[in-house]
């Protein structure tokens, strides 16, 4: 129903205010114009007057349509139209075979969390714009016969998406990602202050990655303890960007960044 339809309803209804003789005519007119007055006559009109009179009024006299009746009908009409518009704006997809209905703009990660499906993340922060830097939340998405792998924290849901969060390829991808993270990470968990409270440790245990298969050069930089609030150990940093994005988007300073991330 468009705005011009609503305008027509408003003018039609106001012509019946305080006129008992037209009450039954109005009912017949609404029923006759069922397509135009779909929500008003078939849902809202009947609901309002059945509540007030116990039945649809089809006679003149004291049951004249009042201004209050019109306002009630119009309010409910707008509410129903807006509700229907919201339903039209919803996206339908499946995650691990579970049907999901979400609003436009929702990411795969957000949709999964709504139904209790856990997707691993290292870089994601709820109040910060995601950048998918850790690559651990990768999922397999099929739509219109095409399959792709993308990060769940950045990919927005599309109509008809079929998402797999734990397919063989997804699990293999995450194992490789963890393997690469450990290739430049000092694995001394038992002497680490974060032992038992480390998501990287938890995911490595969950996916069976105990050591890296890419031995070689590792970062060899001194520990920076010049800040009174935290200590930065480059050998433990996985370059997830959480601190960088927090400083930029929440604190609003942009005082830190990453550089020289790879090896020559």
Tab-separated table of C-alpha atoms in Angstrom:
chain	number	residue	atom	x	y	z
A	1	UNK	CA	0.000	0.000	0.000
A	2	UNK	CA	1.510	3.331	-1.055
A	3	UNK	CA	1.140	6.791	0.461
A	4	UNK	CA	-1.467	7.789	-2.142
A	5	UNK	CA	-3.634	4.834	-1.060
A	6	UNK	CA	-3.401	5.976	2.566
A	7	UNK	CA	-4.313	9.515	1.540
A	8	UNK	CA	-7.387	8.186	-0.251
A	9	UNK	CA	-8.414	6.232	2.844
A	10	UNK	CA	-8.032	9.318	5.023
A	11	UNK	CA	-10.280	11.467	2.815
A	12	UNK	CA	-12.820	8.663	2.459
A	13	UNK	CA	-13.015	8.103	6.207
A	14	UNK	CA	-13.316	11.789	7.078
A	15	UNK	CA	-16.341	12.063	4.824
A	16	UNK	CA	-18.174	9.646	7.124
A	17	UNK	CA	-17.401	11.311	10.462
A	18	UNK	CA	-20.644	12.078	12.352
A	19	UNK	CA	-22.879	10.833	9.525
A	20	UNK	CA	-24.923	7.806	10.731
A	21	UNK	CA	-26.650	7.447	7.383
A	22	UNK	CA	-23.389	6.554	5.676
A	23	UNK	CA	-22.122	4.001	8.181
A	24	UNK	CA	-23.445	0.965	6.308
A	25	UNK	CA	-22.440	2.538	2.994
A	26	UNK	CA	-18.920	2.916	4.278
A	27	UNK	CA	-18.822	-0.750	5.244
A	28	UNK	CA	-20.059	-1.788	1.807
A	29	UNK	CA	-17.620	0.580	0.105
A	30	UNK	CA	-14.677	-0.848	2.031
A	31	UNK	CA	-15.777	-4.397	1.280
A	32	UNK	CA	-16.310	-3.540	-2.374
A	33	UNK	CA	-12.870	-1.951	-2.709
A	34	UNK	CA	-11.164	-4.909	-1.060
A	35	UNK	CA	-7.940	-4.567	-3.016
A	36	UNK	CA	-7.432	-0.904	-2.207
A	37	UNK	CA	-8.626	-1.157	1.391
A	38	UNK	CA	-7.094	-4.585	2.068
A	39	UNK	CA	-5.649	-3.892	5.497
A	40	UNK	CA	-8.211	-1.282	6.490
A	41	UNK	CA	-11.449	-3.078	5.626
A	42	UNK	CA	-10.513	-6.713	6.102
A	43	UNK	CA	-8.276	-6.482	9.153
A	44	UNK	CA	-8.297	-3.134	10.884
A	45	UNK	CA	-11.854	-1.976	10.163
A	46	UNK	CA	-13.389	-5.235	11.327
A	47	UNK	CA	-11.119	-5.453	14.352
A	48	UNK	CA	-11.902	-1.919	15.520
A	49	UNK	CA	-15.678	-2.114	15.100
A	50	UNK	CA	-16.073	-5.691	16.291
A	51	UNK	CA	-14.275	-4.627	19.455
A	52	UNK	CA	-16.542	-1.592	19.893
A	53	UNK	CA	-19.939	-2.952	18.783
A	54	UNK	CA	-19.498	-6.716	18.827
A	55	UNK	CA	-20.212	-6.815	15.088
A	56	UNK	CA	-19.820	-4.726	11.964
A	57	UNK	CA	-22.435	-1.926	12.132
A	58	UNK	CA	-24.830	-2.076	9.188
A	59	UNK	CA	-27.541	0.274	10.402
A	60	UNK	CA	-27.911	3.967	11.142
A	61	UNK	CA	-28.521	5.668	14.468
A	62	UNK	CA	-26.223	5.815	17.445
A	63	UNK	CA	-23.507	3.768	15.754
A	64	UNK	CA	-22.226	6.601	13.612
A	65	UNK	CA	-18.498	6.545	12.894
A	66	UNK	CA	-16.816	9.057	15.172
A	67	UNK	CA	-13.580	10.971	14.701
A	68	UNK	CA	-12.007	8.745	17.343
A	69	UNK	CA	-12.952	5.678	15.303
A	70	UNK	CA	-11.303	7.183	12.238
A	71	UNK	CA	-8.121	8.027	14.129
A	72	UNK	CA	-8.004	4.495	15.532
A	73	UNK	CA	-8.424	2.977	12.067
A	74	UNK	CA	-5.798	5.259	10.531
A	75	UNK	CA	-3.290	4.566	13.301
A	76	UNK	CA	-3.716	0.832	12.957
A	77	UNK	CA	-3.571	1.103	9.165
A	78	UNK	CA	-0.199	2.834	9.287
A	79	UNK	CA	1.095	0.330	11.849
A	80	UNK	CA	0.089	-2.631	9.714
A	81	UNK	CA	1.536	-1.104	6.548
A	82	UNK	CA	4.827	-0.364	8.321
A	83	UNK	CA	4.889	-3.846	9.793
A	84	UNK	CA	4.331	-5.331	6.349
A	85	UNK	CA	7.132	-3.147	4.950
A	86	UNK	CA	9.483	-4.422	7.654
A	87	UNK	CA	8.571	-7.995	6.740
A	88	UNK	CA	9.336	-7.214	3.091
A	89	UNK	CA	12.745	-5.872	4.157
A	90	UNK	CA	13.658	-9.106	5.961
A	91	UNK	CA	16.294	-11.480	4.570
A	92	UNK	CA	15.757	-15.240	4.632
A	93	UNK	CA	18.670	-17.664	4.697
A	94	UNK	CA	19.826	-20.885	6.323
A	95	UNK	CA	22.804	-21.384	8.614
A	96	UNK	CA	23.874	-24.995	9.063
A	97	UNK	CA	20.431	-25.950	7.775
A	98	UNK	CA	18.581	-23.747	10.288
A	99	UNK	CA	16.170	-21.195	8.721
A	100	UNK	CA	16.916	-17.619	9.786
A	101	UNK	CA	15.061	-14.347	9.193
A	102	UNK	CA	17.076	-11.163	9.717
A	103	UNK	CA	16.900	-7.497	8.820
A	104	UNK	CA	18.777	-6.135	5.837
A	105	UNK	CA	22.339	-5.203	6.735
A	106	UNK	CA	22.796	-8.042	9.216
A	107	UNK	CA	26.108	-9.880	8.919
A	108	UNK	CA	26.447	-13.654	8.802
A	109	UNK	CA	28.122	-13.566	12.218
A	110	UNK	CA	25.266	-11.581	13.778
A	111	UNK	CA	22.660	-13.884	12.203
A	112	UNK	CA	24.486	-16.966	13.482
A	113	UNK	CA	24.633	-15.614	17.008
A	114	UNK	CA	20.891	-14.926	16.939
A	115	UNK	CA	20.238	-18.669	16.628
A	116	UNK	CA	23.036	-19.799	18.929
A	117	UNK	CA	25.532	-20.887	16.265
A	118	UNK	CA	29.057	-20.063	17.387
A	119	UNK	CA	31.615	-18.904	14.820
A	120	UNK	CA	35.191	-18.404	16.083
A	121	UNK	CA	36.572	-14.870	16.058
A	122	UNK	CA	39.801	-13.244	17.225
A	123	UNK	CA	39.606	-9.726	15.821
A	124	UNK	CA	35.858	-9.037	16.139
A	125	UNK	CA	34.629	-6.409	18.592
A	126	UNK	CA	30.885	-5.773	18.796
A	127	UNK	CA	31.086	-1.969	18.941
A	128	UNK	CA	33.783	-1.611	16.285
A	129	UNK	CA	33.446	-1.811	12.508
A	130	UNK	CA	34.745	-5.311	11.584
A	131	UNK	CA	37.638	-5.695	9.164
A	132	UNK	CA	38.058	-9.482	9.065
A	133	UNK	CA	41.778	-9.262	9.732
A	134	UNK	CA	42.125	-12.545	11.657
A	135	UNK	CA	40.313	-14.568	8.925
A	136	UNK	CA	39.196	-17.132	11.498
A	137	UNK	CA	35.462	-16.554	11.057
A	138	UNK	CA	35.480	-17.715	7.432
A	139	UNK	CA	32.314	-19.556	6.365
A	140	UNK	CA	31.133	-21.288	3.198
A	141	UNK	CA	28.243	-19.512	1.465
A	142	UNK	CA	26.236	-20.900	-1.461
A	143	UNK	CA	23.741	-18.795	-3.393
A	144	UNK	CA	22.315	-19.291	-6.901
A	145	UNK	CA	24.612	-22.241	-7.449
A	146	UNK	CA	27.768	-20.295	-6.610
A	147	UNK	CA	29.914	-21.036	-3.567
A	148	UNK	CA	32.393	-18.692	-1.937
A	149	UNK	CA	34.363	-18.410	1.273
A	150	UNK	CA	34.213	-15.139	3.161
A	151	UNK	CA	34.552	-13.712	6.654
A	152	UNK	CA	31.288	-13.915	8.596
A	153	UNK	CA	31.968	-10.693	10.496
A	154	UNK	CA	32.049	-8.570	7.313
A	155	UNK	CA	29.741	-10.416	4.903
A	156	UNK	CA	26.129	-9.204	4.963
A	157	UNK	CA	23.299	-11.697	4.599
A	158	UNK	CA	21.659	-12.072	1.186
A	159	UNK	CA	18.300	-13.587	0.307
A	160	UNK	CA	18.619	-17.342	-0.179
A	161	UNK	CA	22.098	-17.726	1.319
A	162	UNK	CA	22.993	-21.240	2.428
A	163	UNK	CA	25.729	-20.893	5.020
A	164	UNK	CA	27.923	-23.691	6.316
A	165	UNK	CA	29.983	-22.805	9.388
A	166	UNK	CA	31.697	-26.170	9.938
A	167	UNK	CA	32.106	-27.785	6.517
A	168	UNK	CA	35.291	-29.763	5.818
A	169	UNK	CA	36.769	-26.930	3.766
A	170	UNK	CA	35.918	-24.342	6.426
A	171	UNK	CA	37.530	-26.423	9.184
A	172	UNK	CA	40.642	-26.986	7.037
A	173	UNK	CA	40.831	-23.236	6.323
A	174	UNK	CA	40.669	-22.389	10.033
A	175	UNK	CA	43.352	-24.946	10.865
A	176	UNK	CA	45.647	-23.362	8.277
A	177	UNK	CA	44.920	-19.911	9.695
A	178	UNK	CA	45.781	-21.019	13.222
A	179	UNK	CA	48.871	-22.774	11.897
A	180	UNK	CA	50.050	-19.540	10.270
A	181	UNK	CA	49.350	-17.532	13.426
A	182	UNK	CA	51.507	-19.913	15.463
A	183	UNK	CA	54.339	-19.601	12.930
A	184	UNK	CA	55.135	-16.176	14.406
A	185	UNK	CA	53.912	-16.685	17.975
A	186	UNK	CA	55.935	-17.738	20.991
A	187	UNK	CA	54.127	-20.833	22.222
A	188	UNK	CA	54.905	-20.848	25.925
A	189	UNK	CA	51.332	-21.094	27.153
A	190	UNK	CA	52.076	-22.573	30.600
A	191	UNK	CA	54.250	-19.604	31.578
A	192	UNK	CA	51.997	-17.040	29.909
A	193	UNK	CA	49.830	-14.800	32.088
A	194	UNK	CA	46.888	-15.410	29.717
A	195	UNK	CA	47.065	-19.207	30.112
A	196	UNK	CA	43.520	-20.521	30.462
A	197	UNK	CA	42.021	-17.198	29.360
A	198	UNK	CA	43.222	-17.025	25.764
A	199	UNK	CA	40.969	-17.417	22.717
A	200	UNK	CA	43.909	-18.351	20.508
A	201	UNK	CA	44.807	-21.139	22.932
A	202	UNK	CA	41.181	-22.311	23.060
A	203	UNK	CA	40.805	-22.440	19.274
A	204	UNK	CA	44.129	-24.217	18.773
A	205	UNK	CA	42.969	-26.867	21.229
A	206	UNK	CA	39.520	-27.093	19.583
A	207	UNK	CA	40.954	-27.532	16.068
A	208	UNK	CA	43.862	-29.741	17.100
A	209	UNK	CA	46.657	-27.325	16.189
A	210	UNK	CA	49.454	-27.861	18.714
A	211	UNK	CA	52.432	-26.500	16.786
A	212	UNK	CA	53.160	-24.756	13.519
A	213	UNK	CA	54.133	-26.563	10.348
A	214	UNK	CA	55.889	-23.409	9.106
A	215	UNK	CA	59.061	-23.175	11.218
A	216	UNK	CA	61.456	-20.363	10.487
A	217	UNK	CA	62.104	-16.743	11.276
A	218	UNK	CA	60.000	-15.095	13.984
A	219	UNK	CA	59.684	-11.536	15.218
A	220	UNK	CA	62.512	-10.590	17.538
A	221	UNK	CA	61.563	-7.268	19.075
A	222	UNK	CA	61.876	-5.975	22.627
A	223	UNK	CA	58.934	-5.812	25.014
A	224	UNK	CA	57.465	-2.317	25.288
A	225	UNK	CA	56.411	-1.496	28.854
A	226	UNK	CA	56.526	2.283	28.564
A	227	UNK	CA	52.741	2.577	28.851
A	228	UNK	CA	51.478	2.481	32.425
A	229	UNK	CA	48.221	0.803	31.372
A	230	UNK	CA	49.526	-2.173	29.397
A	231	UNK	CA	52.631	-4.019	28.243
A	232	UNK	CA	53.133	-4.808	24.563
A	233	UNK	CA	54.975	-8.032	23.710
A	234	UNK	CA	55.465	-8.249	19.910
A	235	UNK	CA	56.176	-11.999	20.147
A	236	UNK	CA	52.602	-12.555	21.359
A	237	UNK	CA	50.853	-10.116	19.025
A	238	UNK	CA	48.758	-11.783	16.294
A	239	UNK	CA	48.025	-8.489	14.491
A	240	UNK	CA	44.269	-8.763	15.043
A	241	UNK	CA	43.891	-4.936	14.949
A	242	UNK	CA	41.617	-4.878	17.994
A	243	UNK	CA	43.771	-2.297	19.778
A	244	UNK	CA	44.209	-0.250	16.591
A	245	UNK	CA	40.484	-0.205	15.788
A	246	UNK	CA	39.521	0.554	19.395
A	247	UNK	CA	41.914	3.496	19.534
A	248	UNK	CA	40.597	4.828	16.240
A	249	UNK	CA	36.842	4.234	16.480
A	250	UNK	CA	36.058	4.244	20.203
A	251	UNK	CA	38.740	6.486	21.700
A	252	UNK	CA	38.830	8.591	18.536
A	253	UNK	CA	42.580	9.127	18.572
A	254	UNK	CA	44.094	6.872	15.915
A	255	UNK	CA	47.401	7.054	17.764
A	256	UNK	CA	48.583	3.523	16.907
A	257	UNK	CA	48.714	1.367	13.794
A	258	UNK	CA	50.429	-1.729	12.405
A	259	UNK	CA	53.350	-1.785	10.021
A	260	UNK	CA	55.938	-4.210	8.649
A	261	UNK	CA	53.576	-7.129	9.156
A	262	UNK	CA	55.360	-9.672	6.975
A	263	UNK	CA	58.858	-11.019	6.407
A	264	UNK	CA	61.219	-10.244	3.560
